[in-house]
Amino acid sequence: MNLSEKSRNHVRKLCVEISDRSVGSKGNRLATQYVDREFKKLGLTTSQPEFDVMDWQKEGADLICGNQKFEVFVGPYSRGCDVCGPLYCASTLEELEKTDATGGILFVYGDIAKEQLMPKNFVFYNPEEHQHLVYLLEHSQASAIISATGRNGLLTGGEYPFPLIEDGDFDIPNVFMTEEEGRALLKYLGMEVRLISRSRRIPSKACNNIAKIGTGEASKIVITAHIDAKKGSPGAIDNATGVTVLLLLAELLQDYAGKYPIELVAFNGEDYYAASGQMNYIASRQGNFKDVLVNINIDGAGYYEGVSVFSLFGLTEDQQQLVHKIFAENADIEAGIPWVQGDHSIFVQFGRPAIAVTSKWMLENLETQSVTHTAKDNISIVNPDQLVSIALAIEKFVKGLI
Ligand SMILES: [Zn+2]
């Protein structure tokens, strides 16, 4: 089997045969088992550090106001509920600050629902504005929260409406709806409404995949791709393709005996509220990243239209030269603008050089595309040959480091 066929097979395995790779799900476990098996077949030393996570199941929700039923969606990782009470609402911080929704159901919309709130315990990026909103929501004393949201590609991909809250550490049951439904709901302000949400949190386990190639005391080349996907999405471009590049690299580098040991890491948690795989990895290093020579992170690569892009973060002169040689030699790989929504940010935050690999189309359409985190992110939009080309370029880079 040539690399192109292998690439195709890995992608198919990860996002067709396995149908759900959300953290803690059965599919997630099947995917990490698959990657470990593939690494081991090539004779690599592997480990699968495990951690506690929360899986989540939803069976819909109903919002009933008088004779009217509204279409609402269960907030990811929310608790379920069956609650009745008067409807309170707030669209600005000032309104929310004044709202005591004790015994009632709180409806938030407009200004305070314009972007998804970062999870309470998410450490990598958490604006004060979000923390304050979460604080106010938790102190509203509402027995449930309904939000009406629009579109926000940058933070939530292609989902419409998007969940305002996606946080297993936020304990007030919550649902979300479209802005249109939200406008219709406003006329029930102060009236008795009932919300039933059949949402369930399920304690589970998940693991990262780590494979080591080469030995020695020199700094490491850490190549990463997240293996988890959003629930409800096959996660083809996000990020079965990244994991496929990792597996192709395992193949290409299995006999590598260069100066710098290589660590291949499939992170389990990039699209998960608690980023548990990333937190586990950082904890296992005790926050010490000094031994990382460079990180290469693949996320969103292999889109069927257009070329791949490598975005560079703090590379040394030598590393930059090497990458520019790759740009010159590969018509389908170009320099990309910096972007932060990926696991390379961890390495950058710890002051290490990094290369983020993605599709030019994804990078250019980050804010407007409606693919990421939806059913549209499936195998039909993947070009497996682009993944081979990326793997070969990374191999060249790794072997070219002096
Ligand atoms: Zn991703």
Short mmCIF file of C-alpha atoms and ligand atoms in Angstrom, two decimals:
data_model
loop_
_atom_site.label_atom_id
_atom_site.label_comp_id
_atom_site.label_asym_id
_atom_site.label_seq_id
_atom_site.Cartn_x
_atom_site.Cartn_y
_atom_site.Cartn_z
CA MET A 1 0.00 0.00 0.00
CA ASN A 2 1.43 3.39 -0.90
CA LEU A 3 1.23 6.48 1.30
CA SER A 4 -1.71 7.91 -0.55
CA GLU A 5 -3.79 4.77 0.08
CA LYS A 6 -2.68 4.70 3.69
CA SER A 7 -3.70 8.30 4.08
CA ARG A 8 -7.13 7.57 2.65
CA ASN A 9 -7.54 4.54 4.93
CA HIS A 10 -6.62 6.39 8.09
CA VAL A 11 -9.04 9.20 7.33
CA ARG A 12 -11.81 6.72 6.55
CA LYS A 13 -11.11 4.75 9.72
CA LEU A 14 -11.16 7.83 11.92
CA CYS A 15 -14.18 9.64 10.59
CA VAL A 16 -16.33 7.10 8.77
CA GLU A 17 -15.87 3.72 10.50
CA ILE A 18 -15.63 5.45 13.87
CA SER A 19 -18.59 7.76 13.99
CA ASP A 20 -18.04 9.90 17.08
CA ARG A 21 -14.67 10.90 18.53
CA SER A 22 -15.96 13.30 21.16
CA VAL A 23 -13.94 13.05 24.38
CA GLY A 24 -15.03 10.17 26.61
CA SER A 25 -17.24 8.51 23.99
CA LYS A 26 -16.87 4.96 22.70
CA GLY A 27 -15.64 6.27 19.34
CA ASN A 28 -13.04 8.37 21.10
CA ARG A 29 -11.71 5.23 22.80
CA LEU A 30 -11.74 3.31 19.50
CA ALA A 31 -9.77 6.11 17.87
CA THR A 32 -7.07 6.25 20.55
CA GLN A 33 -6.82 2.45 20.47
CA TYR A 34 -6.44 2.56 16.69
CA VAL A 35 -3.66 5.13 16.82
CA ASP A 36 -1.81 3.17 19.51
CA ARG A 37 -2.06 -0.01 17.43
CA GLU A 38 -0.76 1.77 14.33
CA PHE A 39 2.17 3.27 16.26
CA LYS A 40 2.99 -0.13 17.76
CA LYS A 41 2.86 -1.87 14.36
CA LEU A 42 5.74 0.38 13.35
CA GLY A 43 7.70 -0.61 16.43
CA LEU A 44 7.38 2.72 18.22
CA THR A 45 7.39 3.08 21.99
CA THR A 46 3.97 4.31 22.98
CA SER A 47 2.05 5.44 26.02
CA GLN A 48 -1.57 6.36 26.65
CA PRO A 49 -1.80 8.54 29.74
CA GLU A 50 -5.39 8.40 30.98
CA PHE A 51 -7.58 10.98 32.72
CA ASP A 52 -11.15 11.53 33.89
CA VAL A 53 -13.56 13.22 31.52
CA MET A 54 -17.27 13.75 31.08
CA ASP A 55 -19.16 12.22 28.21
CA TRP A 56 -22.53 13.70 27.44
CA GLN A 57 -25.79 12.48 25.96
CA LYS A 58 -28.74 14.51 24.86
CA GLU A 59 -32.20 13.52 23.86
CA GLY A 60 -33.58 16.93 23.11
CA ALA A 61 -35.40 19.56 25.12
CA ASP A 62 -38.82 21.21 25.16
CA LEU A 63 -39.69 24.74 26.06
CA ILE A 64 -43.40 25.21 26.63
CA CYS A 65 -44.98 28.64 27.07
CA GLY A 66 -48.76 28.55 27.28
CA ASN A 67 -49.89 26.78 24.14
CA GLN A 68 -46.68 27.47 22.30
CA LYS A 69 -43.65 25.18 21.97
CA PHE A 70 -40.26 26.59 21.08
CA GLU A 71 -37.40 24.86 19.38
CA VAL A 72 -34.50 24.68 21.81
CA PHE A 73 -31.24 22.73 21.79
CA VAL A 74 -29.57 21.20 24.80
CA GLY A 75 -26.44 23.03 25.90
CA PRO A 76 -23.46 20.69 25.50
CA TYR A 77 -22.47 19.02 28.79
CA SER A 78 -25.42 20.69 30.55
CA ARG A 79 -27.35 19.01 33.33
CA GLY A 80 -30.87 17.95 32.42
CA CYS A 81 -33.96 19.49 34.04
CA ASP A 82 -37.73 19.72 34.27
CA VAL A 83 -38.46 23.15 35.71
CA CYS A 84 -41.33 25.65 35.73
CA GLY A 85 -41.22 29.30 36.64
CA PRO A 86 -41.61 32.87 35.47
CA LEU A 87 -39.48 33.96 32.51
CA TYR A 88 -36.86 36.62 33.23
CA CYS A 89 -34.71 38.17 30.57
CA ALA A 90 -31.54 40.18 30.07
CA SER A 91 -29.69 41.38 26.98
CA THR A 92 -27.04 43.65 28.52
CA LEU A 93 -24.63 43.42 31.44
CA GLU A 94 -26.59 46.11 33.32
CA GLU A 95 -29.83 44.17 32.94
CA LEU A 96 -28.18 40.95 33.99
CA GLU A 97 -26.61 42.58 37.03
CA LYS A 98 -30.07 43.70 38.16
CA THR A 99 -31.81 40.39 37.51
CA ASP A 100 -32.71 38.13 40.37
CA ALA A 101 -34.23 35.12 38.67
CA THR A 102 -34.74 33.04 41.81
CA GLY A 103 -37.22 30.27 41.08
CA GLY A 104 -37.52 31.30 37.45
CA ILE A 105 -36.02 30.68 34.05
CA LEU A 106 -33.56 33.21 32.70
CA PHE A 107 -33.51 34.14 29.03
CA VAL A 108 -30.37 35.87 27.73
CA TYR A 109 -30.01 37.33 24.25
CA GLY A 110 -28.48 40.22 22.30
CA ASP A 111 -25.26 41.81 23.45
CA ILE A 112 -24.44 39.31 26.20
CA ALA A 113 -25.11 36.33 23.94
CA LYS A 114 -23.01 37.43 20.99
CA GLU A 115 -20.20 34.94 21.55
CA GLN A 116 -19.74 31.62 23.26
CA LEU A 117 -18.52 31.96 26.84
CA MET A 118 -15.22 30.32 27.58
CA PRO A 119 -15.62 27.43 30.03
CA LYS A 120 -15.09 28.40 33.66
CA ASN A 121 -11.96 26.37 34.12
CA PHE A 122 -10.42 26.90 30.68
CA VAL A 123 -7.02 28.36 31.38
CA PHE A 124 -5.55 29.06 27.96
CA TYR A 125 -7.83 31.92 27.01
CA ASN A 126 -10.48 33.40 29.24
CA PRO A 127 -11.38 37.08 28.86
CA GLU A 128 -12.49 38.91 31.98
CA GLU A 129 -15.75 39.84 30.26
CA HIS A 130 -16.60 36.13 29.92
CA GLN A 131 -15.66 35.34 33.50
CA HIS A 132 -17.85 38.20 34.70
CA LEU A 133 -20.81 37.03 32.62
CA VAL A 134 -20.45 33.48 33.88
CA TYR A 135 -20.32 34.82 37.44
CA LEU A 136 -23.51 36.83 36.92
CA LEU A 137 -25.31 33.90 35.30
CA GLU A 138 -24.38 31.63 38.18
CA HIS A 139 -25.51 34.22 40.71
CA SER A 140 -28.81 34.93 38.98
CA GLN A 141 -30.33 32.05 40.99
CA ALA A 142 -32.18 30.92 37.87
CA SER A 143 -33.21 27.29 37.82
CA ALA A 144 -32.39 27.13 34.09
CA ILE A 145 -30.97 29.36 31.37
CA ILE A 146 -32.15 29.82 27.80
CA SER A 147 -29.99 31.72 25.32
CA ALA A 148 -30.67 32.99 21.82
CA THR A 149 -27.57 33.16 19.68
CA GLY A 150 -26.54 34.05 16.16
CA ARG A 151 -23.54 33.02 14.19
CA ASN A 152 -19.95 33.35 15.34
CA GLY A 153 -17.61 31.42 13.06
CA LEU A 154 -14.43 32.49 14.76
CA LEU A 155 -15.23 30.94 18.12
CA THR A 156 -17.76 28.26 17.36
CA GLY A 157 -17.17 27.22 13.76
CA GLY A 158 -20.19 26.75 11.57
CA GLU A 159 -22.79 26.09 14.24
CA TYR A 160 -26.03 28.11 14.12
CA PRO A 161 -27.34 28.78 16.59
CA PHE A 162 -24.28 28.17 18.74
CA PRO A 163 -24.45 27.14 22.40
CA LEU A 164 -23.73 30.16 24.61
CA ILE A 165 -22.52 27.80 27.32
CA GLU A 166 -20.54 24.63 26.64
CA ASP A 167 -19.18 23.76 29.99
CA GLY A 168 -19.42 20.63 32.14
CA ASP A 169 -18.33 22.71 35.12
CA PHE A 170 -21.29 25.07 34.80
CA ASP A 171 -24.14 23.52 36.76
CA ILE A 172 -27.28 25.48 35.84
CA PRO A 173 -29.18 23.50 33.17
CA ASN A 174 -29.07 25.41 29.89
CA VAL A 175 -30.49 25.32 26.40
CA PHE A 176 -30.10 27.58 23.37
CA MET A 177 -32.23 28.70 20.43
CA THR A 178 -32.05 30.82 17.27
CA GLU A 179 -32.39 34.59 17.39
CA GLU A 180 -35.71 34.33 15.53
CA GLU A 181 -37.16 31.99 18.17
CA GLY A 182 -35.70 34.27 20.81
CA ARG A 183 -37.61 37.28 19.50
CA ALA A 184 -40.85 35.30 19.71
CA LEU A 185 -40.05 34.15 23.24
CA LEU A 186 -39.79 37.72 24.53
CA LYS A 187 -43.55 38.12 24.65
CA TYR A 188 -43.68 35.57 27.47
CA LEU A 189 -41.61 37.79 29.76
CA GLY A 190 -42.90 37.45 33.33
CA MET A 191 -45.17 34.56 32.42
CA GLU A 192 -44.91 30.97 33.63
CA VAL A 193 -42.86 28.74 31.29
CA ARG A 194 -41.67 25.16 31.50
CA LEU A 195 -38.35 23.76 30.34
CA ILE A 196 -37.63 20.06 30.03
CA SER A 197 -34.13 19.03 28.99
CA ARG A 198 -33.17 15.40 28.56
CA SER A 199 -29.44 15.91 28.91
CA ARG A 200 -27.14 13.57 30.77
CA ARG A 201 -23.58 13.81 32.01
CA ILE A 202 -21.70 10.51 31.98
CA PRO A 203 -18.40 10.16 33.88
CA SER A 204 -15.83 8.54 31.59
CA LYS A 205 -12.13 8.16 30.82
CA ALA A 206 -10.00 9.25 27.90
CA CYS A 207 -6.31 9.26 27.01
CA ASN A 208 -3.70 10.97 24.89
CA ASN A 209 -1.57 8.98 22.45
CA ILE A 210 2.17 9.48 22.70
CA ALA A 211 4.81 7.76 20.59
CA LYS A 212 8.54 8.26 20.89
CA ILE A 213 11.11 7.95 18.14
CA GLY A 214 14.82 8.21 18.74
CA THR A 215 16.74 8.60 21.96
CA GLY A 216 19.23 10.97 23.44
CA GLU A 217 19.36 14.00 25.65
CA ALA A 218 18.90 16.64 22.95
CA SER A 219 15.79 18.80 22.81
CA LYS A 220 12.71 17.16 21.36
CA ILE A 221 10.71 17.78 18.24
CA VAL A 222 7.09 17.51 19.36
CA ILE A 223 4.59 16.88 16.59
CA THR A 224 0.95 17.20 17.64
CA ALA A 225 -2.60 16.82 16.34
CA HIS A 226 -5.79 16.60 18.37
CA ILE A 227 -7.72 13.37 18.00
CA ASP A 228 -11.05 14.40 19.54
CA ALA A 229 -13.93 15.86 17.57
CA LYS A 230 -17.03 17.82 18.46
CA LYS A 231 -20.05 15.70 19.20
CA GLY A 232 -22.27 15.60 16.13
CA SER A 233 -19.44 16.16 13.68
CA PRO A 234 -17.40 13.46 11.89
CA GLY A 235 -14.41 15.76 12.47
CA ALA A 236 -12.72 15.02 9.16
CA ILE A 237 -10.73 18.20 8.61
CA ASP A 238 -11.00 18.87 12.36
CA ASN A 239 -9.00 16.78 12.91
CA ALA A 240 -8.91 13.22 11.50
CA THR A 241 -6.58 14.66 8.88
CA GLY A 242 -4.12 15.89 11.52
CA VAL A 243 -4.02 12.48 13.17
CA THR A 244 -3.52 10.92 9.74
CA VAL A 245 -0.48 13.14 9.19
CA LEU A 246 0.85 11.92 12.58
CA LEU A 247 0.39 8.30 11.46
CA LEU A 248 2.05 8.95 8.10
CA LEU A 249 4.95 10.58 9.93
CA ALA A 250 5.24 7.56 12.23
CA GLU A 251 5.70 5.54 9.08
CA LEU A 252 8.15 7.93 7.44
CA LEU A 253 10.19 8.44 10.60
CA GLN A 254 10.08 4.94 12.10
CA ASP A 255 13.82 4.43 11.44
CA TYR A 256 14.81 8.01 12.21
CA ALA A 257 18.03 8.20 14.18
CA GLY A 258 18.67 11.93 14.07
CA LYS A 259 20.03 14.09 16.83
CA TYR A 260 16.68 15.25 18.20
CA PRO A 261 14.25 12.69 19.62
CA ILE A 262 10.74 12.97 18.25
CA GLU A 263 7.53 12.85 20.22
CA LEU A 264 4.28 12.28 18.33
CA VAL A 265 1.30 13.36 20.42
CA ALA A 266 -2.40 12.96 19.67
CA PHE A 267 -4.02 15.36 22.13
CA ASN A 268 -7.45 14.42 23.39
CA GLY A 269 -9.38 17.55 24.23
CA GLU A 270 -8.93 20.42 21.80
CA ASP A 271 -12.64 20.54 21.08
CA TYR A 272 -13.61 19.73 24.67
CA TYR A 273 -14.53 22.27 27.35
CA ALA A 274 -11.90 21.12 29.80
CA ALA A 275 -9.04 20.52 27.30
CA SER A 276 -8.26 17.51 29.48
CA GLY A 277 -5.63 15.95 27.23
CA GLN A 278 -3.74 19.20 26.96
CA MET A 279 -3.95 19.79 30.72
CA ASN A 280 -2.71 16.25 31.35
CA TYR A 281 0.25 16.79 29.02
CA ILE A 282 1.20 20.09 30.65
CA ALA A 283 0.88 18.52 34.10
CA SER A 284 3.04 15.57 33.06
CA ARG A 285 5.74 18.05 32.05
CA GLN A 286 5.16 20.01 35.28
CA GLY A 287 4.89 23.04 33.07
CA ASN A 288 8.44 22.62 31.84
CA PHE A 289 8.74 22.97 28.06
CA LYS A 290 12.43 23.91 27.93
CA ASP A 291 13.32 20.63 26.26
CA VAL A 292 11.04 21.31 23.28
CA LEU A 293 13.11 22.30 20.28
CA VAL A 294 10.07 23.01 18.15
CA ASN A 295 6.40 22.05 18.00
CA ILE A 296 4.62 21.22 14.77
CA ASN A 297 0.84 21.13 15.18
CA ILE A 298 -1.52 19.95 12.49
CA ASP A 299 -5.15 21.02 12.68
CA GLY A 300 -7.60 21.70 9.88
CA ALA A 301 -5.28 20.38 7.18
CA GLY A 302 -6.14 18.60 3.94
CA TYR A 303 -9.17 20.58 2.76
CA TYR A 304 -9.93 19.56 -0.81
CA GLU A 305 -9.72 23.08 -2.21
CA GLY A 306 -6.50 25.04 -2.28
CA VAL A 307 -3.10 24.54 -0.71
CA SER A 308 -1.75 23.88 2.79
CA VAL A 309 -0.23 26.62 4.90
CA PHE A 310 2.49 26.57 7.55
CA SER A 311 2.26 29.46 10.02
CA LEU A 312 5.47 30.15 11.90
CA PHE A 313 5.79 31.19 15.53
CA GLY A 314 9.18 32.26 16.89
CA LEU A 315 11.30 29.90 14.80
CA THR A 316 15.08 30.21 14.95
CA GLU A 317 16.94 31.48 11.87
CA ASP A 318 17.92 27.93 10.90
CA GLN A 319 14.41 26.61 11.30
CA GLN A 320 13.03 29.48 9.22
CA GLN A 321 15.47 28.84 6.41
CA LEU A 322 14.51 25.21 6.37
CA VAL A 323 10.82 26.04 6.14
CA HIS A 324 11.40 28.55 3.36
CA LYS A 325 13.23 25.89 1.41
CA ILE A 326 10.15 23.69 1.81
CA PHE A 327 7.93 26.51 0.56
CA ALA A 328 10.18 26.90 -2.48
CA GLU A 329 10.15 23.19 -3.27
CA ASN A 330 6.45 22.50 -2.71
CA ALA A 331 3.87 24.21 -4.89
CA ASP A 332 1.10 23.05 -2.53
CA ILE A 333 2.55 24.47 0.68
CA GLU A 334 2.67 28.20 1.46
CA ALA A 335 3.41 30.51 4.36
CA GLY A 336 0.31 31.25 6.45
CA ILE A 337 -0.68 34.09 8.74
CA PRO A 338 -0.48 33.37 12.49
CA TRP A 339 -3.59 31.94 14.15
CA VAL A 340 -4.13 31.00 17.76
CA GLN A 341 -7.03 28.54 17.93
CA GLY A 342 -4.95 25.38 18.15
CA ASP A 343 -2.64 23.34 20.34
CA HIS A 344 0.50 25.04 19.00
CA SER A 345 -0.61 27.96 21.21
CA ILE A 346 0.36 25.91 24.27
CA PHE A 347 3.93 25.67 23.05
CA VAL A 348 3.98 29.32 21.99
CA GLN A 349 2.70 30.35 25.43
CA PHE A 350 5.53 28.38 26.98
CA GLY A 351 7.93 30.33 24.79
CA ARG A 352 8.79 27.55 22.36
CA PRO A 353 8.98 27.86 18.55
CA ALA A 354 6.06 26.32 16.68
CA ILE A 355 4.71 25.65 13.23
CA ALA A 356 0.95 25.41 12.77
CA VAL A 357 -0.17 23.46 9.74
CA THR A 358 -3.63 23.94 8.27
CA SER A 359 -5.52 24.48 5.01
CA LYS A 360 -5.30 27.90 3.39
CA TRP A 361 -9.06 27.81 2.78
CA MET A 362 -9.78 27.19 6.49
CA LEU A 363 -7.48 29.97 7.58
CA GLU A 364 -8.96 32.45 5.12
CA ASN A 365 -12.54 31.53 5.97
CA LEU A 366 -12.18 31.01 9.71
CA GLU A 367 -14.88 33.56 10.52
CA THR A 368 -17.40 32.86 7.80
CA GLN A 369 -17.26 29.15 7.02
CA SER A 370 -20.01 26.83 8.21
CA VAL A 371 -18.11 23.54 8.11
CA THR A 372 -16.16 23.24 11.37
CA HIS A 373 -17.92 21.33 14.16
CA THR A 374 -20.84 20.36 11.91
CA ALA A 375 -21.92 17.33 9.88
CA LYS A 376 -20.39 19.02 6.83
CA ASP A 377 -16.91 18.34 8.14
CA ASN A 378 -16.90 14.87 6.60
CA ILE A 379 -14.66 12.79 4.37
CA SER A 380 -16.03 14.36 1.18
CA ILE A 381 -14.05 17.54 1.82
CA VAL A 382 -10.71 15.79 2.42
CA ASN A 383 -7.87 15.50 -0.06
CA PRO A 384 -5.76 12.60 1.32
CA ASP A 385 -2.89 13.39 -1.06
CA GLN A 386 -2.52 16.81 0.51
CA LEU A 387 -1.85 14.98 3.81
CA VAL A 388 0.92 12.94 2.20
CA SER A 389 2.48 16.10 0.88
CA ILE A 390 2.34 17.68 4.36
CA ALA A 391 3.86 14.58 5.98
CA LEU A 392 6.70 14.51 3.44
CA ALA A 393 7.38 18.21 4.02
CA ILE A 394 7.45 17.75 7.81
CA GLU A 395 9.76 14.75 7.38
CA LYS A 396 12.09 16.94 5.36
CA PHE A 397 11.99 19.64 8.02
CA VAL A 398 12.65 17.19 10.86
CA LYS A 399 15.52 15.52 9.05
CA GLY A 400 16.94 18.88 8.02
CA LEU A 401 17.27 20.24 11.56
CA ILE A 402 20.90 20.53 12.57
ZN ZN B 1 -9.30 21.38 15.63
#
